[in-house]
mmCIF file of C-alpha atoms in Angstrom:
data_model
loop_
_atom_site.group_PDB
_atom_site.id
_atom_site.type_symbol
_atom_site.label_atom_id
_atom_site.label_comp_id
_atom_site.label_asym_id
_atom_site.label_seq_id
_atom_site.Cartn_x
_atom_site.Cartn_y
_atom_site.Cartn_z
ATOM 1 C CA MET A 115 46.732 41.995 -27.495
ATOM 2 C CA ARG A 116 44.131 41.863 -30.131
ATOM 3 C CA ARG A 117 41.671 38.835 -29.705
ATOM 4 C CA ARG A 118 41.322 36.867 -32.544
ATOM 5 C CA ARG A 119 37.726 37.099 -34.095
ATOM 6 C CA LEU A 120 36.489 33.445 -33.757
ATOM 7 C CA ASP A 121 33.511 32.063 -36.375
ATOM 8 C CA PRO A 122 30.594 32.672 -34.604
ATOM 9 C CA SER A 123 29.120 29.964 -36.551
ATOM 10 C CA VAL A 124 31.417 27.058 -34.649
ATOM 11 C CA SER A 125 30.234 26.096 -31.181
ATOM 12 C CA VAL A 126 32.760 24.524 -28.787
ATOM 13 C CA VAL A 127 31.454 21.527 -26.983
ATOM 14 C CA ILE A 128 33.548 19.919 -23.940
ATOM 15 C CA PRO A 129 32.017 17.522 -21.661
ATOM 16 C CA ALA A 130 33.536 17.842 -18.186
ATOM 17 C CA ARG A 131 33.391 15.577 -15.123
ATOM 18 C CA ASN A 132 34.420 16.610 -11.677
ATOM 19 C CA ALA A 133 36.817 19.182 -13.821
ATOM 20 C CA GLU A 134 36.824 22.510 -11.372
ATOM 21 C CA ARG A 135 40.344 23.318 -11.643
ATOM 22 C CA GLU A 136 41.289 21.837 -15.021
ATOM 23 C CA ILE A 137 38.127 23.622 -17.126
ATOM 24 C CA ALA A 138 39.085 27.122 -16.087
ATOM 25 C CA PRO A 139 42.013 27.639 -18.120
ATOM 26 C CA THR A 140 40.442 25.812 -21.055
ATOM 27 C CA LEU A 141 37.680 28.229 -21.067
ATOM 28 C CA ALA A 142 40.167 31.290 -20.417
ATOM 29 C CA ALA A 143 41.615 30.359 -23.542
ATOM 30 C CA LEU A 144 38.499 30.197 -25.163
ATOM 31 C CA ALA A 145 37.024 33.482 -24.684
ATOM 32 C CA GLY A 146 34.877 35.142 -27.318
ATOM 33 C CA ALA A 147 33.694 31.521 -28.719
ATOM 34 C CA ASP A 148 30.486 30.206 -28.142
ATOM 35 C CA VAL A 149 31.411 27.390 -25.373
ATOM 36 C CA VAL A 150 28.873 24.590 -24.081
ATOM 37 C CA VAL A 151 30.195 22.627 -21.520
ATOM 38 C CA ALA A 152 28.296 19.082 -21.170
ATOM 39 C CA VAL A 153 28.829 18.525 -17.623
ATOM 40 C CA ASN A 154 28.315 14.883 -16.423
ATOM 41 C CA GLY A 155 28.026 12.884 -13.242
ATOM 42 C CA SER A 156 29.790 16.195 -11.570
ATOM 43 C CA SER A 157 29.650 16.333 -8.095
ATOM 44 C CA ASP A 158 31.811 19.438 -7.706
ATOM 45 C CA SER A 159 31.928 23.131 -8.790
ATOM 46 C CA THR A 160 32.190 22.304 -12.450
ATOM 47 C CA PRO A 161 28.714 24.099 -13.666
ATOM 48 C CA GLU A 162 29.571 27.336 -11.469
ATOM 49 C CA VAL A 163 33.403 27.733 -12.831
ATOM 50 C CA ALA A 164 32.135 27.367 -16.466
ATOM 51 C CA ARG A 165 29.176 29.937 -16.030
ATOM 52 C CA THR A 166 31.873 32.070 -14.478
ATOM 53 C CA TYR A 167 33.185 31.934 -18.139
ATOM 54 C CA GLY A 168 30.285 32.802 -19.702
ATOM 55 C CA ALA A 169 29.913 29.118 -21.092
ATOM 56 C CA THR A 170 26.627 27.775 -21.684
ATOM 57 C CA VAL A 171 26.104 24.749 -19.469
ATOM 58 C CA VAL A 172 24.004 21.847 -19.763
ATOM 59 C CA VAL A 173 24.122 19.128 -16.788
ATOM 60 C CA LEU A 174 23.709 15.554 -17.119
ATOM 61 C CA GLU A 175 23.519 14.181 -13.736
ATOM 62 C CA GLN A 176 24.286 10.874 -14.903
ATOM 63 C CA PRO A 177 28.428 10.272 -15.896
ATOM 64 C CA SER A 178 28.438 9.446 -19.816
ATOM 65 C CA ARG A 179 30.935 10.993 -21.965
ATOM 66 C CA SER A 180 29.247 9.980 -25.157
ATOM 67 C CA ALA A 181 25.807 11.416 -23.527
ATOM 68 C CA ALA A 182 27.319 14.445 -22.769
ATOM 69 C CA ARG A 183 28.931 15.068 -25.914
ATOM 70 C CA ASN A 184 25.353 14.616 -27.691
ATOM 71 C CA ILE A 185 23.582 16.691 -25.222
ATOM 72 C CA GLY A 186 26.387 19.430 -25.613
ATOM 73 C CA ALA A 187 26.182 19.255 -29.350
ATOM 74 C CA ALA A 188 21.982 19.734 -28.902
ATOM 75 C CA THR A 189 22.642 22.445 -27.050
ATOM 76 C CA ALA A 190 24.797 24.506 -29.124
ATOM 77 C CA GLU A 191 23.242 27.297 -31.303
ATOM 78 C CA MET B 212 14.476 0.140 -26.572
ATOM 79 C CA ILE B 213 12.140 3.000 -26.026
ATOM 80 C CA SER B 214 12.851 6.214 -24.120
ATOM 81 C CA VAL B 215 10.495 7.930 -22.758
ATOM 82 C CA VAL B 216 11.321 11.676 -23.274
ATOM 83 C CA ILE B 217 9.537 14.418 -20.670
ATOM 84 C CA PRO B 218 10.299 18.473 -20.074
ATOM 85 C CA ALA B 219 9.833 19.224 -16.741
ATOM 86 C CA TRP B 220 9.684 22.890 -14.904
ATOM 87 C CA ASN B 221 8.599 23.039 -11.512
ATOM 88 C CA ALA B 222 6.317 20.066 -11.626
ATOM 89 C CA ALA B 223 7.356 17.779 -8.934
ATOM 90 C CA GLY B 224 3.840 16.881 -7.949
ATOM 91 C CA LEU B 225 2.668 16.389 -11.784
ATOM 92 C CA LEU B 226 6.044 14.472 -12.390
ATOM 93 C CA ARG B 227 5.545 11.892 -9.446
ATOM 94 C CA ARG B 228 2.168 11.007 -10.367
ATOM 95 C CA LEU B 229 3.008 10.587 -14.012
ATOM 96 C CA LEU B 230 6.409 8.730 -12.970
ATOM 97 C CA ASP B 231 4.382 6.316 -10.779
ATOM 98 C CA VAL B 232 2.072 5.187 -13.682
ATOM 99 C CA LEU B 233 4.829 5.337 -15.990
ATOM 100 C CA ALA B 234 6.793 2.531 -13.949
ATOM 101 C CA LYS B 235 3.330 0.252 -14.312
ATOM 102 C CA GLN B 236 4.268 -0.096 -18.191
ATOM 103 C CA THR B 237 3.883 -3.217 -19.866
ATOM 104 C CA VAL B 238 7.464 -3.115 -21.757
ATOM 105 C CA GLU B 239 11.036 -2.463 -20.598
ATOM 106 C CA HIS B 240 11.778 1.364 -21.303
ATOM 107 C CA GLU B 241 14.207 4.319 -20.291
ATOM 108 C CA LEU B 242 13.131 7.405 -18.626
ATOM 109 C CA VAL B 243 14.865 10.675 -19.467
ATOM 110 C CA VAL B 244 13.453 13.755 -17.662
ATOM 111 C CA VAL B 245 14.705 17.204 -18.980
ATOM 112 C CA ASP B 246 14.574 19.972 -16.081
ATOM 113 C CA ALA B 247 14.490 23.257 -17.219
ATOM 114 C CA GLY B 248 15.786 25.220 -14.274
ATOM 115 C CA SER B 249 12.917 23.968 -11.535
ATOM 116 C CA THR B 250 13.178 25.499 -8.118
ATOM 117 C CA ASP B 251 11.280 22.974 -6.741
ATOM 118 C CA ASP B 252 12.385 19.085 -6.335
ATOM 119 C CA THR B 253 11.320 18.439 -9.902
ATOM 120 C CA ALA B 254 15.196 16.802 -10.385
ATOM 121 C CA ARG B 255 14.924 15.259 -7.081
ATOM 122 C CA VAL B 256 11.586 13.151 -7.852
ATOM 123 C CA ALA B 257 13.269 12.286 -11.262
ATOM 124 C CA ARG B 258 16.213 10.944 -9.888
ATOM 125 C CA GLU B 259 14.261 8.831 -7.246
ATOM 126 C CA ALA B 260 12.094 7.268 -9.679
ATOM 127 C CA GLY B 261 15.506 6.066 -11.551
ATOM 128 C CA ALA B 262 14.954 8.857 -14.633
ATOM 129 C CA THR B 263 17.874 9.893 -16.373
ATOM 130 C CA VAL B 264 18.173 13.939 -15.292
ATOM 131 C CA VAL B 265 19.201 16.533 -17.932
ATOM 132 C CA ALA B 266 19.484 20.317 -16.754
ATOM 133 C CA SER B 267 18.646 22.326 -19.356
ATOM 134 C CA PRO B 268 19.951 25.796 -19.876
ATOM 135 C CA GLN B 269 17.127 27.276 -21.171
ATOM 136 C CA ARG B 270 13.458 27.187 -20.559
ATOM 137 C CA ASN B 271 12.306 26.249 -24.159
ATOM 138 C CA ARG B 272 10.382 22.884 -24.441
ATOM 139 C CA SER B 273 11.981 22.193 -27.879
ATOM 140 C CA LEU B 274 15.647 22.424 -26.537
ATOM 141 C CA ALA B 275 14.498 20.367 -23.891
ATOM 142 C CA ARG B 276 13.248 17.069 -25.713
ATOM 143 C CA ASN B 277 16.278 17.705 -27.663
ATOM 144 C CA LEU B 278 18.606 17.212 -25.047
ATOM 145 C CA GLY B 279 16.438 14.657 -23.653
ATOM 146 C CA VAL B 280 16.855 12.511 -26.787
ATOM 147 C CA ALA B 281 20.711 13.549 -26.792
ATOM 148 C CA ALA B 282 21.026 11.796 -23.938
ATOM 149 C CA ALA B 283 18.591 8.983 -24.274
ATOM 150 C CA HIS B 284 19.772 5.377 -25.459
ATOM 151 C CA GLY B 285 16.890 4.231 -26.912
ATOM 152 C CA ASP B 286 15.972 3.467 -30.709
ATOM 153 C CA ARG B 287 12.795 4.742 -30.333
ATOM 154 C CA ILE B 288 11.196 7.851 -28.272
ATOM 155 C CA ALA B 289 8.410 8.474 -26.778
ATOM 156 C CA PHE B 290 7.324 11.972 -26.047
ATOM 157 C CA THR B 291 4.533 13.009 -23.121
ATOM 158 C CA ASP B 292 4.357 15.859 -20.961
ATOM 159 C CA ALA B 293 4.568 15.915 -16.960
ATOM 160 C CA ASP B 294 1.117 16.909 -16.589
ATOM 161 C CA CYS B 295 0.117 13.693 -18.657
ATOM 162 C CA VAL B 296 -0.795 10.229 -17.601
ATOM 163 C CA PRO B 297 -0.234 7.415 -19.933
ATOM 164 C CA ALA B 298 -2.317 4.025 -20.083
ATOM 165 C CA PRO B 299 0.071 0.804 -18.713
ATOM 166 C CA GLY B 300 0.170 -0.172 -22.510
ATOM 167 C CA TRP B 301 1.311 2.904 -24.115
ATOM 168 C CA ALA B 302 4.680 2.713 -24.298
ATOM 169 C CA GLU B 303 4.477 -0.863 -25.582
ATOM 170 C CA ALA B 304 1.681 0.306 -28.433
ATOM 171 C CA LEU B 305 3.773 3.051 -29.817
ATOM 172 C CA GLY B 306 6.942 0.930 -29.899
ATOM 173 C CA VAL B 307 4.704 -1.262 -32.188
ATOM 174 C CA CYS B 308 3.556 1.369 -34.033
ATOM 175 C CA LEU B 309 6.821 2.500 -34.725
ATOM 176 C CA GLU B 310 7.892 -0.692 -36.280
ATOM 177 C CA SER B 311 5.810 0.219 -39.368
ATOM 178 C CA SER B 312 6.147 4.008 -39.099
ATOM 179 C CA GLU B 313 8.665 6.610 -38.291
ATOM 180 C CA LEU B 314 6.500 8.597 -36.481
ATOM 181 C CA ALA B 315 3.772 7.744 -34.266
ATOM 182 C CA ALA B 316 0.651 9.577 -32.035
ATOM 183 C CA GLY B 317 -2.123 8.194 -30.023
ATOM 184 C CA PRO B 318 -5.323 9.652 -28.361
ATOM 185 C CA VAL B 319 -4.921 12.592 -25.927
ATOM 186 C CA ARG B 320 -8.082 11.910 -23.581
ATOM 187 C CA ILE B 321 -9.300 14.954 -21.651
ATOM 188 C CA GLU B 322 -10.088 14.211 -17.996
ATOM 189 C CA ALA B 323 -12.146 16.351 -15.631
ATOM 190 C CA GLY B 324 -13.828 15.996 -12.367
ATOM 191 C CA ALA B 325 -17.484 14.634 -11.771
ATOM 192 C CA ARG B 326 -18.749 18.060 -12.022
ATOM 193 C CA PRO B 327 -17.302 19.854 -14.359
ATOM 194 C CA ASN B 328 -16.758 23.905 -14.291
ATOM 195 C CA MET B 329 -17.372 25.520 -17.730
ATOM 196 C CA ALA B 330 -13.628 25.607 -18.524
ATOM 197 C CA GLU B 331 -13.434 22.095 -18.308
ATOM 198 C CA ARG B 332 -16.523 21.200 -20.182
ATOM 199 C CA PHE B 333 -15.121 23.486 -22.994
ATOM 200 C CA ASP B 334 -11.786 21.240 -22.948
ATOM 201 C CA LEU B 335 -13.906 18.135 -22.709
ATOM 202 C CA LEU B 336 -15.853 19.049 -25.780
ATOM 203 C CA TRP B 337 -13.256 19.982 -28.202
ATOM 204 C CA ARG B 338 -9.495 18.695 -27.096
ATOM 205 C CA TYR B 339 -7.367 17.190 -28.480
ATOM 206 C CA PRO B 340 -8.464 16.007 -31.811
ATOM 207 C CA GLN B 341 -5.220 13.768 -32.024
ATOM 208 C CA GLU B 342 -6.559 11.902 -34.467
ATOM 209 C CA ARG B 343 -8.059 14.721 -37.087
ATOM 210 C CA TYR B 344 -4.675 16.028 -36.584
ATOM 211 C CA VAL B 345 -2.638 13.393 -37.531
ATOM 212 C CA ALA B 346 -4.748 12.651 -40.652
ATOM 213 C CA ALA B 347 -3.419 16.465 -41.620
ATOM 214 C CA GLY B 348 -0.115 15.337 -41.018
ATOM 215 C CA VAL B 349 0.423 16.402 -37.482
ATOM 216 C CA ALA B 350 0.404 15.647 -33.841
ATOM 217 C CA THR B 351 0.904 17.137 -30.509
ATOM 218 C CA SER B 352 3.897 15.963 -28.526
ATOM 219 C CA ALA B 353 1.847 15.222 -24.986
ATOM 220 C CA ASN B 354 1.766 11.502 -27.048
ATOM 221 C CA LEU B 355 4.045 11.176 -30.013
ATOM 222 C CA GLY B 356 6.687 8.844 -30.600
ATOM 223 C CA ILE B 357 9.368 8.785 -33.232
ATOM 224 C CA ARG B 358 12.394 6.856 -34.412
ATOM 225 C CA ARG B 359 15.228 7.967 -32.965
ATOM 226 C CA ASP B 360 17.177 8.008 -36.659
ATOM 227 C CA ALA B 361 14.407 9.830 -38.196
ATOM 228 C CA PHE B 362 14.433 12.536 -35.475
ATOM 229 C CA ASP B 363 18.584 12.836 -35.495
ATOM 230 C CA ALA B 364 17.987 13.132 -39.524
ATOM 231 C CA ILE B 365 15.618 16.143 -39.294
ATOM 232 C CA SER B 366 17.883 17.563 -36.565
ATOM 233 C CA GLY B 367 15.017 17.357 -34.077
ATOM 234 C CA TYR B 368 12.849 20.186 -32.778
ATOM 235 C CA ASP B 369 13.406 23.867 -33.660
ATOM 236 C CA ARG B 370 13.741 25.650 -30.540
ATOM 237 C CA ARG B 371 12.891 28.886 -32.364
ATOM 238 C CA PHE B 372 9.352 26.804 -32.164
ATOM 239 C CA HIS B 373 8.255 27.342 -28.414
ATOM 240 C CA HIS B 374 4.812 26.781 -29.147
ATOM 241 C CA GLY B 375 3.546 25.198 -32.134
ATOM 242 C CA GLU B 376 7.232 23.124 -32.440
ATOM 243 C CA ASP B 377 5.117 19.564 -32.777
ATOM 244 C CA THR B 378 3.259 20.898 -36.224
ATOM 245 C CA ASP B 379 6.782 22.341 -37.155
ATOM 246 C CA LEU B 380 8.212 18.971 -36.491
ATOM 247 C CA CYS B 381 5.597 16.615 -38.158
ATOM 248 C CA LEU B 382 5.812 18.818 -41.258
ATOM 249 C CA ARG B 383 9.608 18.683 -41.638
ATOM 250 C CA ALA B 384 9.473 15.020 -41.098
ATOM 251 C CA ALA B 385 7.187 14.752 -43.742
ATOM 252 C CA ASP B 386 8.884 16.392 -45.881
ATOM 253 C CA ALA B 387 12.211 14.421 -45.473
ATOM 254 C CA GLY B 388 10.110 11.408 -46.396
ATOM 255 C CA PHE B 389 8.699 9.998 -42.668
ATOM 256 C CA GLY B 390 5.309 8.645 -42.185
ATOM 257 C CA LEU B 391 3.055 9.484 -39.179
ATOM 258 C CA THR B 392 0.757 6.799 -38.139
ATOM 259 C CA TRP B 393 -2.411 7.075 -35.979
ATOM 260 C CA CYS B 394 -1.823 4.853 -33.089
ATOM 261 C CA PRO B 395 -5.205 4.424 -30.913
ATOM 262 C CA ALA B 396 -3.978 1.522 -28.244
ATOM 263 C CA ALA B 397 -0.903 4.449 -27.099
ATOM 264 C CA GLU B 398 -3.623 6.290 -24.997
ATOM 265 C CA VAL B 399 -2.560 9.309 -22.690
ATOM 266 C CA ALA B 400 -4.878 10.873 -20.602
ATOM 267 C CA HIS B 401 -4.359 14.778 -19.923
ATOM 268 C CA PRO B 402 -6.358 17.050 -17.256
ATOM 269 C CA ALA B 403 -8.743 20.003 -18.654
ATOM 270 C CA ALA B 404 -7.832 23.020 -17.922
ATOM 271 C CA THR B 405 -9.933 24.709 -14.439
ATOM 272 C CA ARG B 406 -9.750 27.716 -15.199
ATOM 273 C CA LEU B 407 -10.675 30.326 -17.861
ATOM 274 C CA ARG B 408 -7.148 32.256 -17.374
ATOM 275 C CA ALA B 409 -5.623 28.998 -18.468
ATOM 276 C CA VAL B 410 -7.895 28.622 -21.426
ATOM 277 C CA ALA B 411 -7.165 32.534 -22.516
ATOM 278 C CA ARG B 412 -3.246 31.955 -21.753
ATOM 279 C CA ARG B 413 -3.246 28.654 -23.466
ATOM 280 C CA GLY B 414 -5.466 30.528 -26.731
ATOM 281 C CA PHE B 415 -2.760 33.494 -26.663
ATOM 282 C CA GLU B 416 0.115 31.193 -27.195
ATOM 283 C CA HIS B 417 -1.932 29.285 -29.702
ATOM 284 C CA GLY B 418 -2.934 32.024 -31.740
ATOM 285 C CA ALA B 419 0.795 33.574 -31.642
ATOM 286 C CA SER B 420 2.222 29.977 -33.002
ATOM 287 C CA ALA B 421 -0.699 29.431 -35.343
ATOM 288 C CA SER B 422 0.668 32.726 -36.996
ATOM 289 C CA ARG B 423 4.029 31.700 -36.798
ATOM 290 C CA LEU B 424 3.431 28.257 -38.423
ATOM 291 C CA ALA B 425 1.270 30.325 -41.346
ATOM 292 C CA ARG B 426 4.286 32.398 -42.226
ATOM 293 C CA ALA B 427 6.583 29.167 -42.238
ATOM 294 C CA TYR B 428 3.942 26.882 -43.986
ATOM 295 C CA PRO B 429 1.754 29.085 -46.047
ATOM 296 C CA GLY B 430 -1.430 27.179 -47.210
ATOM 297 C CA ARG B 431 -0.458 24.073 -45.243
ATOM 298 C CA ALA B 432 -0.034 25.079 -41.607
ATOM 299 C CA GLY B 433 -1.131 27.514 -38.958
ATOM 300 C CA ARG B 434 -4.067 30.204 -39.222
ATOM 301 C CA ARG B 435 -4.181 34.116 -38.468
ATOM 302 C CA TYR B 436 -6.797 34.628 -36.482
ATOM 303 C CA TRP B 437 -7.245 38.330 -36.601
ATOM 304 C CA THR B 438 -7.987 38.240 -40.095
ATOM 305 C CA SER B 439 -11.584 36.238 -38.736
ATOM 306 C CA PRO B 440 -12.740 37.969 -35.894
ATOM 307 C CA GLY B 441 -16.214 36.713 -36.756
ATOM 308 C CA GLY B 442 -15.580 33.981 -34.194
ATOM 309 C CA LEU B 443 -15.849 36.121 -31.673
ATOM 310 C CA ILE B 444 -19.315 37.433 -32.881
ATOM 311 C CA ARG B 445 -21.191 35.057 -34.363
ATOM 312 C CA ARG B 446 -22.950 32.579 -31.808
ATOM 313 C CA GLY B 447 -21.470 29.277 -31.547
ATOM 314 C CA ALA B 448 -18.747 30.541 -34.396
ATOM 315 C CA ALA B 449 -15.848 29.937 -31.866
ATOM 316 C CA LEU B 450 -16.556 26.315 -31.321
ATOM 317 C CA ARG B 451 -17.224 25.554 -34.820
ATOM 318 C CA ALA B 452 -13.855 26.994 -35.467
ATOM 319 C CA LEU B 453 -12.742 24.149 -33.362
ATOM 320 C CA SER B 454 -14.852 21.800 -35.346
ATOM 321 C CA VAL B 455 -16.940 21.322 -32.711
ATOM 322 C CA GLU B 456 -20.592 21.521 -32.947
ATOM 323 C CA PRO B 457 -22.765 24.485 -31.132
ATOM 324 C CA VAL B 458 -23.969 23.140 -27.757
ATOM 325 C CA ASP B 459 -26.861 24.652 -25.678
ATOM 326 C CA ASP B 460 -24.254 25.699 -22.713
ATOM 327 C CA ARG B 461 -23.657 29.377 -22.094
ATOM 328 C CA GLY B 462 -20.303 28.558 -19.835
ATOM 329 C CA VAL B 463 -18.734 26.711 -22.672
ATOM 330 C CA GLU B 464 -20.156 29.605 -25.122
ATOM 331 C CA LEU B 465 -18.336 31.985 -23.362
ATOM 332 C CA ALA B 466 -15.251 29.720 -22.264
ATOM 333 C CA ALA B 467 -14.868 29.170 -26.551
ATOM 334 C CA ARG B 468 -15.092 33.199 -26.723
ATOM 335 C CA ILE B 469 -12.694 33.966 -24.522
ATOM 336 C CA ASP B 470 -10.554 31.166 -26.384
ATOM 337 C CA TYR B 471 -11.144 32.763 -29.799
ATOM 338 C CA GLY B 472 -10.503 36.025 -28.785
ATOM 339 C CA SER B 473 -7.218 35.000 -26.949
ATOM 340 C CA ARG B 474 -6.233 33.559 -30.013
ATOM 341 C CA ILE B 475 -7.010 36.553 -32.190
ATOM 342 C CA ALA B 476 -4.889 39.005 -29.268
ATOM 343 C CA GLY B 477 -1.589 36.067 -29.726
ATOM 344 C CA SER B 478 -2.109 36.186 -33.491
ATOM 345 C CA LEU B 479 -1.689 39.798 -33.458
ATOM 346 C CA TRP B 480 1.206 39.750 -31.224
ATOM 347 C CA ALA B 481 2.875 37.502 -33.128
ATOM 348 C CA GLU B 482 2.576 39.650 -36.406
ATOM 349 C CA VAL B 483 3.619 42.777 -34.387
ATOM 350 C CA VAL B 484 6.376 41.702 -32.159
ATOM 351 C CA ARG B 485 8.013 39.962 -35.254
ATOM 352 C CA ARG B 486 9.838 37.324 -33.036
ATOM 353 C CA ALA B 487 9.906 35.605 -36.221
ATOM 354 C CA VAL B 488 10.852 32.463 -38.018
ATOM 355 C CA ARG B 489 11.872 32.124 -41.588
#
């Protein structure tokens, strides 16, 4: 199957918290895209899983979805 | 509220000192520490001081400060660095100055031991001429405040500038019509360099960023040091290039020449290795 060409000027920002299981299929589906996972308040292996899929990972130790979106957007190229 | 944003990398010891001092600020504030992949206790020290902690995916001061602002809740932002020591009234004074101007910068006072060595004596002589910087429309981020809406309007720091990022930020803010005001009551202390090697490294980085700024802002900012090697040859010229009158101190003269020579090397490097911006 030919992979779709994804617009490199678009980055996908995903806020994630304790989502080590749910995030894998999402990232697999986004393969080839510029993905920033903004982990917030996580105590599981969400950052490691996201890195395995080649995503840029930025971690906010405190849980805050809106702040996570902001830092994700600031990280995106 | 004012949010204090601090980029940090392997700076646990310095950060502990800074956070202790910030706990004595005269105004309520939020602390945000951005850790760029430290292998020491930086994140733990920040957490214990009650700071919001962000782990940056890159070691880049511009990105780190942008991430810190993104995680902050204040309508005003105060930037300083892990090796700085702000006065107790710093955040309050900066907050007041930001009521009348979108950007505000205060003095950065250099501190050294009782018997300063040549590197320290050199730094005491010239660093930081923040008031002169502000008069020229720029400021160092070691002591810089900005309103959050203004920061967002210019998309924050440009991460292509690893050094000179503060000059670039101030110039873009000016282009957007934002004012920068001198805020003498908001004082930050900064240790002098203690070794000539540190003077050389800083000079190199400064020379490189000055070249890039000269390219990005022709006639307005930056300087191509390699085009004026005279500062290296004539006695006192390296100090005069920093707007300091030469002094009768051979150690300072040597440190100034090392600084100037490193600036030339850095500017050449930036011209040849065109990690160019714009």
